Short mmCIF file of C-alpha atoms and ligand atoms in Angstrom, two decimals:
data_model
loop_
_atom_site.label_atom_id
_atom_site.label_comp_id
_atom_site.label_asym_id
_atom_site.label_seq_id
_atom_site.Cartn_x
_atom_site.Cartn_y
_atom_site.Cartn_z
CA MET A 1 -43.63 29.66 18.75
CA GLU A 2 -42.42 30.68 15.31
CA GLU A 3 -44.50 33.89 15.20
CA ARG A 4 -43.68 34.73 18.79
CA LEU A 5 -39.94 34.50 18.11
CA ARG A 6 -40.05 36.39 14.81
CA GLU A 7 -42.09 39.21 16.29
CA ALA A 8 -40.08 39.56 19.47
CA VAL A 9 -36.66 39.82 17.77
CA ALA A 10 -38.05 42.22 15.17
CA GLN A 11 -39.29 44.56 17.90
CA SER A 12 -36.03 44.57 19.87
CA HIS A 13 -34.17 47.85 20.38
CA ALA A 14 -30.73 46.20 20.60
CA ASP A 15 -28.20 46.44 17.72
CA TYR A 16 -28.63 42.71 17.18
CA THR A 17 -30.99 40.22 18.82
CA GLU A 18 -31.41 36.48 18.61
CA ALA A 19 -33.74 34.08 20.36
CA ARG A 20 -33.59 30.29 20.53
CA TRP A 21 -36.31 28.06 21.93
CA GLU A 22 -35.76 24.35 22.53
CA GLU A 23 -38.08 21.48 23.35
CA VAL A 24 -36.36 18.26 24.33
CA THR A 25 -37.84 14.81 24.85
CA ARG A 26 -35.48 12.20 26.20
CA SER A 27 -35.30 8.77 27.78
CA ARG A 28 -32.61 6.75 29.43
CA VAL A 29 -32.03 3.18 30.56
CA ALA A 30 -29.02 2.04 32.56
CA PHE A 31 -27.98 -1.34 33.89
CA GLN A 32 -25.05 -2.07 36.14
CA ARG A 33 -24.33 -5.72 36.92
CA ASP A 34 -27.78 -7.21 37.32
CA GLN A 35 -29.31 -3.99 38.61
CA LEU A 36 -31.55 -1.64 36.69
CA MET A 37 -30.04 1.72 37.69
CA ALA A 38 -32.16 4.08 35.60
CA LEU A 39 -35.38 3.86 33.63
CA GLU A 40 -36.72 7.28 32.89
CA SER A 41 -38.17 9.58 30.31
CA GLY A 42 -38.85 13.27 30.45
CA GLU A 43 -39.37 16.51 28.66
CA GLU A 44 -38.05 19.99 29.10
CA ALA A 45 -38.27 23.30 27.31
CA GLY A 46 -36.57 26.61 27.57
CA GLY A 47 -35.08 29.46 25.67
CA ILE A 48 -32.28 31.97 25.60
CA VAL A 49 -31.95 35.45 24.14
CA ARG A 50 -28.76 37.28 23.27
CA CYS A 51 -28.73 40.99 22.58
CA LEU A 52 -25.78 42.98 21.35
CA VAL A 53 -25.49 46.69 22.22
CA ARG A 54 -22.38 48.69 21.25
CA GLY A 55 -20.16 45.60 21.28
CA ALA A 56 -21.43 44.01 24.49
CA TRP A 57 -23.66 40.95 24.91
CA GLY A 58 -26.59 40.73 27.26
CA ILE A 59 -28.04 37.27 27.84
CA ALA A 60 -31.23 36.04 29.49
CA VAL A 61 -32.79 32.58 29.75
CA PHE A 62 -36.47 31.77 30.16
CA THR A 63 -38.85 28.86 30.39
CA ASP A 64 -42.18 30.58 29.69
CA PRO A 65 -42.53 31.71 26.05
CA ALA A 66 -44.81 34.56 27.20
CA GLU A 67 -41.77 36.07 28.94
CA LEU A 68 -39.84 36.49 25.70
CA PRO A 69 -40.42 40.25 25.10
CA ARG A 70 -39.58 41.01 28.74
CA LYS A 71 -36.42 38.86 28.53
CA ILE A 72 -35.28 40.67 25.40
CA ALA A 73 -35.74 43.98 27.20
CA GLU A 74 -33.77 42.58 30.15
CA ALA A 75 -30.92 41.31 27.96
CA THR A 76 -30.82 44.62 26.09
CA HIS A 77 -30.55 46.46 29.40
CA LEU A 78 -27.73 44.17 30.55
CA ALA A 79 -25.89 44.67 27.26
CA ARG A 80 -26.30 48.43 27.43
CA THR A 81 -24.94 48.47 30.99
CA ALA A 82 -21.99 46.25 30.05
CA SER A 83 -21.21 48.27 26.90
CA GLY A 84 -19.81 51.10 29.02
CA HIS A 85 -17.06 48.81 30.32
CA VAL A 86 -16.26 46.65 27.33
CA LYS A 87 -12.57 46.55 26.39
CA ASP A 88 -12.84 44.24 23.45
CA PRO A 89 -16.10 44.99 21.62
CA VAL A 90 -17.91 42.14 19.90
CA ALA A 91 -18.91 42.45 16.27
CA LEU A 92 -20.43 39.76 14.06
CA ALA A 93 -19.10 38.74 10.67
CA PRO A 94 -21.86 39.22 8.09
CA VAL A 95 -23.91 36.26 6.85
CA GLN A 96 -26.82 35.99 4.44
CA PRO A 97 -30.07 35.64 6.39
CA VAL A 98 -31.66 32.21 5.86
CA GLU A 99 -35.09 30.70 6.27
CA ALA A 100 -34.78 26.98 6.77
CA ARG A 101 -36.36 23.88 8.23
CA TYR A 102 -34.51 20.64 8.77
CA GLU A 103 -35.48 17.38 10.39
CA GLY A 104 -33.17 14.42 10.99
CA ALA A 105 -34.51 11.14 9.63
CA MET A 106 -35.48 8.19 11.81
CA LYS A 107 -36.48 4.78 10.47
CA ARG A 108 -38.17 4.01 13.76
CA ASP A 109 -39.05 7.05 15.84
CA PHE A 110 -37.79 6.35 19.38
CA ARG A 111 -40.49 8.63 20.78
CA GLY A 112 -43.01 5.97 19.86
CA VAL A 113 -41.05 3.06 21.36
CA PRO A 114 -42.35 2.04 24.81
CA LEU A 115 -39.83 2.60 27.60
CA ASP A 116 -40.19 -1.06 28.50
CA GLU A 117 -38.97 -2.11 25.05
CA LYS A 118 -35.88 0.08 25.54
CA ARG A 119 -35.37 -1.60 28.91
CA ARG A 120 -35.63 -5.08 27.39
CA LEU A 121 -33.12 -4.16 24.70
CA ALA A 122 -30.56 -2.88 27.22
CA GLU A 123 -31.23 -5.82 29.53
CA GLY A 124 -30.55 -8.23 26.68
CA TYR A 125 -27.14 -6.69 26.02
CA ASN A 126 -26.41 -6.72 29.74
CA LYS A 127 -27.23 -10.43 30.03
CA LEU A 128 -24.96 -11.24 27.10
CA ILE A 129 -22.05 -9.55 28.87
CA LEU A 130 -22.73 -11.12 32.27
CA GLY A 131 -23.16 -14.57 30.74
CA PHE A 132 -20.07 -14.40 28.55
CA SER A 133 -17.59 -15.90 31.04
CA PRO A 134 -17.23 -16.62 34.75
CA GLN A 135 -14.40 -14.07 34.68
CA ILE A 136 -16.84 -11.24 33.99
CA ALA A 137 -17.17 -9.43 37.31
CA SER A 138 -19.32 -6.51 36.30
CA SER A 139 -21.14 -4.88 33.42
CA SER A 140 -22.60 -1.57 32.43
CA VAL A 141 -25.10 -0.86 29.67
CA ARG A 142 -26.54 2.55 28.89
CA TYR A 143 -29.17 3.53 26.35
CA THR A 144 -30.12 7.16 25.76
CA ASP A 145 -32.28 8.94 23.25
CA ALA A 146 -33.21 12.58 22.79
CA TRP A 147 -35.27 14.55 20.33
CA ARG A 148 -34.29 18.22 20.31
CA LYS A 149 -36.53 20.69 18.51
CA VAL A 150 -34.76 24.02 18.11
CA VAL A 151 -36.45 27.17 16.86
CA TYR A 152 -34.15 30.11 16.16
CA ALA A 153 -34.73 33.66 14.95
CA ASN A 154 -32.57 36.74 14.80
CA SER A 155 -33.13 40.39 14.04
CA GLU A 156 -31.41 40.11 10.65
CA GLY A 157 -34.26 37.97 9.35
CA THR A 158 -32.85 34.50 9.85
CA PHE A 159 -35.33 31.86 10.95
CA VAL A 160 -34.40 28.20 11.40
CA GLU A 161 -36.39 25.31 12.82
CA GLN A 162 -34.63 21.98 13.31
CA GLY A 163 -35.53 18.59 14.71
CA ILE A 164 -32.47 16.67 15.84
CA PRO A 165 -32.60 13.03 16.94
CA ASP A 166 -29.86 11.48 19.05
CA VAL A 167 -29.45 7.83 20.11
CA THR A 168 -26.55 6.26 21.99
CA VAL A 169 -25.76 2.79 23.31
CA MET A 170 -22.75 2.05 25.51
CA VAL A 171 -21.81 -1.46 26.63
CA ALA A 172 -18.95 -2.15 29.03
CA ALA A 173 -17.57 -5.23 30.73
CA VAL A 174 -15.20 -5.68 33.64
CA ALA A 175 -13.27 -8.95 33.96
CA ARG A 176 -11.32 -10.11 37.00
CA LYS A 177 -8.71 -12.77 37.66
CA ASN A 178 -6.52 -13.01 40.81
CA GLY A 179 -7.04 -9.36 41.68
CA ASP A 180 -6.30 -8.15 38.16
CA ILE A 181 -9.09 -6.08 36.65
CA GLN A 182 -9.54 -5.29 32.95
CA GLN A 183 -12.31 -3.66 31.00
CA GLY A 184 -13.74 -3.66 27.52
CA PHE A 185 -16.30 -1.31 26.04
CA GLU A 186 -18.03 -0.42 22.81
CA SER A 187 -20.36 2.44 22.07
CA VAL A 188 -22.40 3.87 19.22
CA GLY A 189 -24.19 7.14 18.75
CA TYR A 190 -26.11 8.50 15.79
CA ALA A 191 -28.55 11.22 14.84
CA ALA A 192 -31.04 8.56 13.90
CA GLY A 193 -33.89 6.44 15.20
CA PHE A 194 -34.28 3.44 17.49
CA GLU A 195 -33.02 1.17 14.70
CA VAL A 196 -29.38 2.07 15.44
CA ALA A 197 -29.73 0.85 19.04
CA GLN A 198 -31.01 -2.56 17.94
CA GLY A 199 -28.86 -5.47 16.85
CA ARG A 200 -25.87 -4.48 19.02
CA GLU A 201 -25.41 -8.00 20.43
CA GLU A 202 -22.03 -8.27 18.73
CA ASP A 203 -20.86 -5.06 20.47
CA ALA A 204 -21.83 -6.48 23.86
CA LEU A 205 -19.95 -9.72 23.15
CA THR A 206 -16.94 -7.81 21.81
CA ALA A 207 -16.73 -5.72 25.00
CA ALA A 208 -16.94 -8.85 27.17
CA ARG A 209 -14.42 -10.78 25.06
CA ARG A 210 -11.95 -7.91 25.14
CA ALA A 211 -12.13 -7.53 28.93
CA VAL A 212 -11.45 -11.27 29.31
CA ASP A 213 -8.69 -11.32 26.68
CA LEU A 214 -6.93 -8.38 28.33
CA LEU A 215 -6.56 -10.48 31.51
CA SER A 216 -4.03 -12.63 29.71
CA ALA A 217 -2.46 -9.87 27.61
CA LYS A 218 1.02 -8.64 28.49
CA PRO A 219 1.53 -5.01 29.43
CA VAL A 220 3.12 -3.18 26.53
CA GLN A 221 6.83 -2.61 26.78
CA GLY A 222 7.48 1.14 27.01
CA GLY A 223 9.54 2.72 24.27
CA THR A 224 9.45 4.53 20.98
CA TYR A 225 7.58 2.73 18.21
CA THR A 226 6.16 3.06 14.77
CA VAL A 227 2.49 2.93 15.65
CA ILE A 228 -0.57 2.23 13.54
CA LEU A 229 -3.60 3.95 15.03
CA ASP A 230 -6.91 2.27 14.26
CA PRO A 231 -9.62 4.56 12.83
CA ASP A 232 -11.32 4.95 16.22
CA LEU A 233 -8.17 6.10 18.03
CA ALA A 234 -6.98 8.23 15.11
CA GLY A 235 -10.37 9.99 15.11
CA VAL A 236 -10.22 10.67 18.83
CA PHE A 237 -6.64 11.93 18.40
CA ILE A 238 -7.58 14.40 15.68
CA HIS A 239 -10.54 15.73 17.68
CA GLU A 240 -8.84 15.97 21.07
CA ALA A 241 -5.25 16.83 20.24
CA PHE A 242 -5.74 18.96 17.12
CA GLY A 243 -9.41 19.92 16.72
CA HIS A 244 -9.65 21.81 19.99
CA ILE A 245 -6.71 24.06 19.13
CA CYS A 246 -8.37 24.91 15.80
CA GLU A 247 -11.29 26.48 17.66
CA ALA A 248 -10.91 30.20 17.06
CA ASP A 249 -12.20 31.28 20.48
CA PHE A 250 -9.43 29.24 22.12
CA LEU A 251 -6.78 30.81 19.87
CA LEU A 252 -8.06 34.33 20.53
CA LYS A 253 -7.35 33.76 24.22
CA ASN A 254 -3.97 32.12 23.66
CA GLU A 255 -1.40 34.25 21.92
CA PRO A 256 1.55 31.82 21.85
CA MET A 257 -0.64 29.17 20.24
CA ARG A 258 -2.10 31.70 17.82
CA LYS A 259 1.42 32.34 16.54
CA VAL A 260 1.93 28.63 15.93
CA MET A 261 -1.45 28.28 14.22
CA GLN A 262 -0.78 30.57 11.27
CA LEU A 263 -2.70 29.71 8.13
CA GLY A 264 -0.40 28.18 5.55
CA THR A 265 1.90 26.54 8.10
CA ARG A 266 2.87 23.03 7.05
CA PHE A 267 1.78 20.52 9.68
CA GLY A 268 2.17 17.21 7.93
CA VAL A 269 2.61 15.18 4.77
CA GLU A 270 1.02 16.31 1.50
CA SER A 271 -1.63 13.59 1.75
CA LEU A 272 -2.88 14.79 5.16
CA ASN A 273 -6.33 16.41 5.05
CA VAL A 274 -8.32 17.20 8.19
CA VAL A 275 -11.92 18.35 8.03
CA ASP A 276 -14.64 19.57 10.33
CA ASP A 277 -17.77 18.81 8.35
CA GLY A 278 -21.16 20.26 9.32
CA TYR A 279 -23.33 18.18 7.02
CA ARG A 280 -23.33 14.45 7.58
CA PRO A 281 -26.96 13.36 7.94
CA GLY A 282 -27.32 10.58 10.48
CA GLU A 283 -24.12 11.46 12.33
CA ARG A 284 -24.21 13.06 15.79
CA GLY A 285 -22.03 15.92 14.58
CA ASN A 286 -24.52 16.81 11.85
CA VAL A 287 -25.26 20.54 12.25
CA PRO A 288 -27.09 21.83 9.16
CA TYR A 289 -27.55 25.21 10.90
CA ASP A 290 -25.59 26.21 13.96
CA ASP A 291 -27.01 28.01 16.99
CA GLU A 292 -26.40 31.37 15.32
CA GLY A 293 -28.43 30.26 12.28
CA VAL A 294 -25.30 29.92 10.12
CA PRO A 295 -25.52 27.18 7.46
CA TRP A 296 -23.10 24.25 7.55
CA THR A 297 -19.71 24.35 5.89
CA LYS A 298 -17.16 21.68 5.20
CA ALA A 299 -14.25 23.41 6.91
CA TYR A 300 -10.82 22.17 5.91
CA LEU A 301 -8.49 22.58 8.89
CA ILE A 302 -5.55 20.94 7.11
CA LYS A 303 -5.45 20.62 3.34
CA ASN A 304 -2.52 18.95 1.58
CA GLY A 305 -0.56 19.05 4.82
CA ALA A 306 -0.95 22.78 5.53
CA LEU A 307 -3.21 24.64 7.96
CA THR A 308 -5.97 26.16 5.84
CA GLY A 309 -8.72 27.13 8.22
CA LEU A 310 -10.10 27.34 11.72
CA MET A 311 -13.53 26.86 13.22
CA HIS A 312 -15.51 30.02 13.86
CA SER A 313 -18.55 31.64 15.36
CA ARG A 314 -19.66 34.92 13.81
CA ALA A 315 -17.80 36.88 16.50
CA THR A 316 -14.47 35.03 16.13
CA ALA A 317 -14.78 35.20 12.33
CA HIS A 318 -15.07 38.98 12.56
CA LYS A 319 -12.05 39.23 14.86
CA MET A 320 -9.87 37.02 12.69
CA ARG A 321 -11.19 38.33 9.35
CA ALA A 322 -12.51 34.94 8.31
CA GLU A 323 -15.82 33.54 7.13
CA PRO A 324 -18.19 32.04 9.72
CA THR A 325 -18.04 28.25 9.45
CA GLY A 326 -21.23 27.20 11.26
CA ASN A 327 -19.42 26.00 14.38
CA ALA A 328 -21.30 28.04 17.01
CA ARG A 329 -23.11 25.44 19.09
CA ALA A 330 -24.82 25.33 22.46
CA VAL A 331 -25.32 22.10 24.39
CA SER A 332 -28.79 23.24 25.57
CA TRP A 333 -31.14 26.21 25.87
CA GLU A 334 -29.43 27.32 29.09
CA HIS A 335 -26.21 28.08 27.25
CA GLU A 336 -24.96 30.56 24.70
CA PRO A 337 -23.29 29.12 21.61
CA ILE A 338 -19.50 28.79 21.61
CA VAL A 339 -17.12 27.43 18.97
CA ARG A 340 -17.49 23.64 18.86
CA MET A 341 -16.62 20.78 16.57
CA ARG A 342 -19.09 18.79 14.45
CA ASN A 343 -17.89 15.78 12.39
CA THR A 344 -14.13 16.00 12.65
CA TYR A 345 -12.06 13.58 10.65
CA ILE A 346 -8.90 12.75 8.76
CA GLU A 347 -9.75 12.15 5.11
CA PRO A 348 -8.82 8.77 3.67
CA GLY A 349 -5.52 8.23 1.88
CA THR A 350 -4.46 5.41 -0.38
CA ALA A 351 -2.71 2.74 1.71
CA THR A 352 -4.12 -0.65 2.67
CA LEU A 353 -3.54 -1.94 6.19
CA ASP A 354 -1.13 -4.57 4.78
CA GLU A 355 0.91 -1.87 3.08
CA MET A 356 1.03 0.05 6.33
CA LEU A 357 2.17 -3.00 8.30
CA HIS A 358 4.84 -3.77 5.74
CA GLY A 359 8.34 -2.88 6.83
CA ILE A 360 7.56 -2.50 10.54
CA GLU A 361 10.06 -4.77 12.28
CA ARG A 362 8.71 -4.14 15.76
CA GLY A 363 5.81 -1.75 16.24
CA LEU A 364 2.46 -1.30 17.86
CA TYR A 365 -1.12 -1.42 16.65
CA ALA A 366 -3.07 0.87 19.01
CA CYS A 367 -6.83 0.48 19.06
CA SER A 368 -9.78 2.45 20.37
CA ALA A 369 -9.53 5.06 23.10
CA PHE A 370 -10.29 4.88 26.80
CA GLY A 371 -9.84 8.59 26.92
CA GLY A 372 -7.14 11.13 27.05
CA GLN A 373 -5.89 14.44 28.23
CA THR A 374 -4.47 17.33 26.33
CA MET A 375 -2.60 20.36 27.62
CA PHE A 376 -2.07 22.81 24.77
CA GLU A 377 0.06 20.83 22.33
CA GLN A 378 0.84 17.92 24.67
CA PHE A 379 -1.42 14.89 24.74
CA THR A 380 -1.75 11.62 26.60
CA PHE A 381 -4.13 8.96 25.29
CA SER A 382 -4.94 5.55 26.67
CA ALA A 383 -5.73 3.07 23.96
CA ALA A 384 -8.37 0.55 24.96
CA TYR A 385 -5.99 -2.21 23.83
CA GLY A 386 -3.21 -2.84 21.39
CA HIS A 387 -1.33 -5.50 19.48
CA GLU A 388 2.35 -5.90 18.92
CA ILE A 389 3.42 -5.62 15.30
CA VAL A 390 6.16 -8.15 14.61
CA ARG A 391 7.90 -8.29 11.22
CA GLY A 392 5.00 -6.70 9.39
CA LYS A 393 2.31 -8.85 11.04
CA ILE A 394 -0.23 -8.08 13.77
CA GLY A 395 0.92 -10.09 16.81
CA PRO A 396 -0.29 -10.76 20.35
CA MET A 397 -2.58 -8.43 22.26
CA VAL A 398 -0.99 -6.01 24.71
CA ARG A 399 -2.52 -3.80 27.37
CA ASP A 400 -1.80 -0.57 29.27
CA VAL A 401 -1.05 1.22 26.02
CA VAL A 402 -0.57 4.92 26.74
CA LEU A 403 0.55 7.24 23.95
CA THR A 404 2.09 10.59 24.76
CA GLY A 405 3.49 13.32 22.61
CA ASN A 406 3.33 16.71 21.05
CA VAL A 407 0.51 17.10 18.54
CA PHE A 408 2.61 19.02 16.00
CA HIS A 409 5.47 16.48 16.09
CA THR A 410 2.95 13.68 15.82
CA LEU A 411 1.24 15.22 12.78
CA GLN A 412 4.67 15.67 11.16
CA ASN A 413 5.41 12.02 11.90
CA ILE A 414 2.32 10.67 10.14
CA GLU A 415 3.85 8.70 7.28
CA MET A 416 0.97 6.69 5.84
CA ILE A 417 -2.79 7.24 5.67
CA GLY A 418 -5.12 4.34 5.02
CA LYS A 419 -7.99 4.20 2.57
CA ASP A 420 -10.32 2.42 4.99
CA PHE A 421 -12.14 5.46 6.35
CA VAL A 422 -14.59 5.04 9.26
CA LEU A 423 -16.77 7.65 10.98
CA GLU A 424 -17.11 6.51 14.60
CA GLY A 425 -20.37 7.64 16.06
CA SER A 426 -19.88 7.02 19.76
CA ALA A 427 -21.77 7.74 22.98
CA GLY A 428 -20.59 10.43 25.34
CA GLY A 429 -19.73 13.76 23.85
CA CYS A 430 -17.42 16.70 23.81
CA GLY A 431 -16.94 19.01 26.78
CA LYS A 432 -15.87 22.64 26.72
CA GLY A 433 -16.56 25.72 28.80
CA GLY A 434 -18.94 23.89 31.13
CA GLN A 435 -21.00 22.62 28.18
CA TRP A 436 -21.11 18.82 28.12
CA PRO A 437 -21.92 16.37 26.56
CA LEU A 438 -22.21 17.90 23.11
CA PRO A 439 -22.85 15.30 20.37
CA THR A 440 -19.91 15.16 17.97
CA THR A 441 -18.53 12.54 15.62
CA THR A 442 -14.92 11.70 14.89
CA GLY A 443 -13.45 9.71 12.06
CA ALA A 444 -10.30 8.58 10.33
CA PRO A 445 -8.75 5.77 8.38
CA HIS A 446 -5.84 3.75 9.81
CA VAL A 447 -2.89 6.08 10.28
CA ARG A 448 0.76 5.11 10.58
CA VAL A 449 2.97 7.35 12.75
CA ARG A 450 6.69 6.96 13.44
CA ASN A 451 8.51 7.78 16.68
CA VAL A 452 5.57 7.57 19.05
CA THR A 453 6.36 7.44 22.75
CA VAL A 454 4.51 4.54 24.34
CA GLY A 455 4.47 4.09 28.06
CA GLY A 456 2.99 1.33 30.13
CA ARG A 457 0.50 2.60 32.61
ZN1 ZN B 501 -13.78 17.64 22.54
#
């Protein structure tokens, strides 16, 4: 495949040509209640070419490697046709061509693990949840793995071959009492081997225990609180509410937001640092080379409280006169790369959790995320659960914790940053532009924020 790709892009008549070929092996196990819902494994392969002619892209996908030269001709023709009508010509920021090979490490290669062993593992977690309490009404356990081999070449001489492992486990429990229904879940996801899926019994029990505990938790009283976000929720917040608006392709389409997102603008306290980091071996957001063959960067979005950078593809970097950051990613061979996050996190500060709790007369400890919505700078997040903070101590569990606010106000209101940093590799993934689920990782320490609007559901 390597020679085929190198030769084909070298012979292209377009101004710029790239070709990416992917081979994916995956398997999946799913249980719901006592039912095995999925037990499957499969393989697929395909490729995509992008050709640039006078500022216009032409794109073609293919599944037969022998078609590659014909597909490049086709994409070149499409680009040439489009170039007559292009209002906003594309140009690529320059990068040094690279030749690289990278393979993610696995202690136990999941491709060699029998599907039945994966089933037994998931079934074991499922039984733990169902057997936890008579109040458990339902369960869901999902195991997935995927090995993605990506071969990439472009007409500037870049050639990259990568092998990327991905393993996720999600465990969820539903508890019921007198018509009240509550849920608990835990998930993990890593660019690693089968070993990270094993030994998750505690996660299964935690999910079940939380669902049952939430049955007797009080709904949170709505109001404005000083809130401590746990690392999981703080990580989701920084990805969803802030990360997405630091994606340069979004800003290029949104002028009002572009004016707000001027480099140098102060967004928070001096100790606030936010990073999108391309190189974190073992994490799902590990992207040593992006899908334009650009090497990883550690891109500071916020440094010492001020906006210092955005995330770029080569095209957005050219438009905004910035350096490419290695953030051009495609979820699969059927898609072109767009600007996406990798490992996005708030860097640790200096406070202990006790120091952060100190001085809060009545506050809220908000933990883990059920999910959220963002609309430009407005966000709404549902915490999976919370605890009251009473006179500097973590108090009883509360439920229906929904946090709403404006991302810029919230960043300004961050008053303490913990030193207990956690990267949360979770299942699922990021969605954008019809490309989902893209493996990413979020992370943060505990973060204390004043004046957070908390509503009951
Ligand atoms: Zn996202």
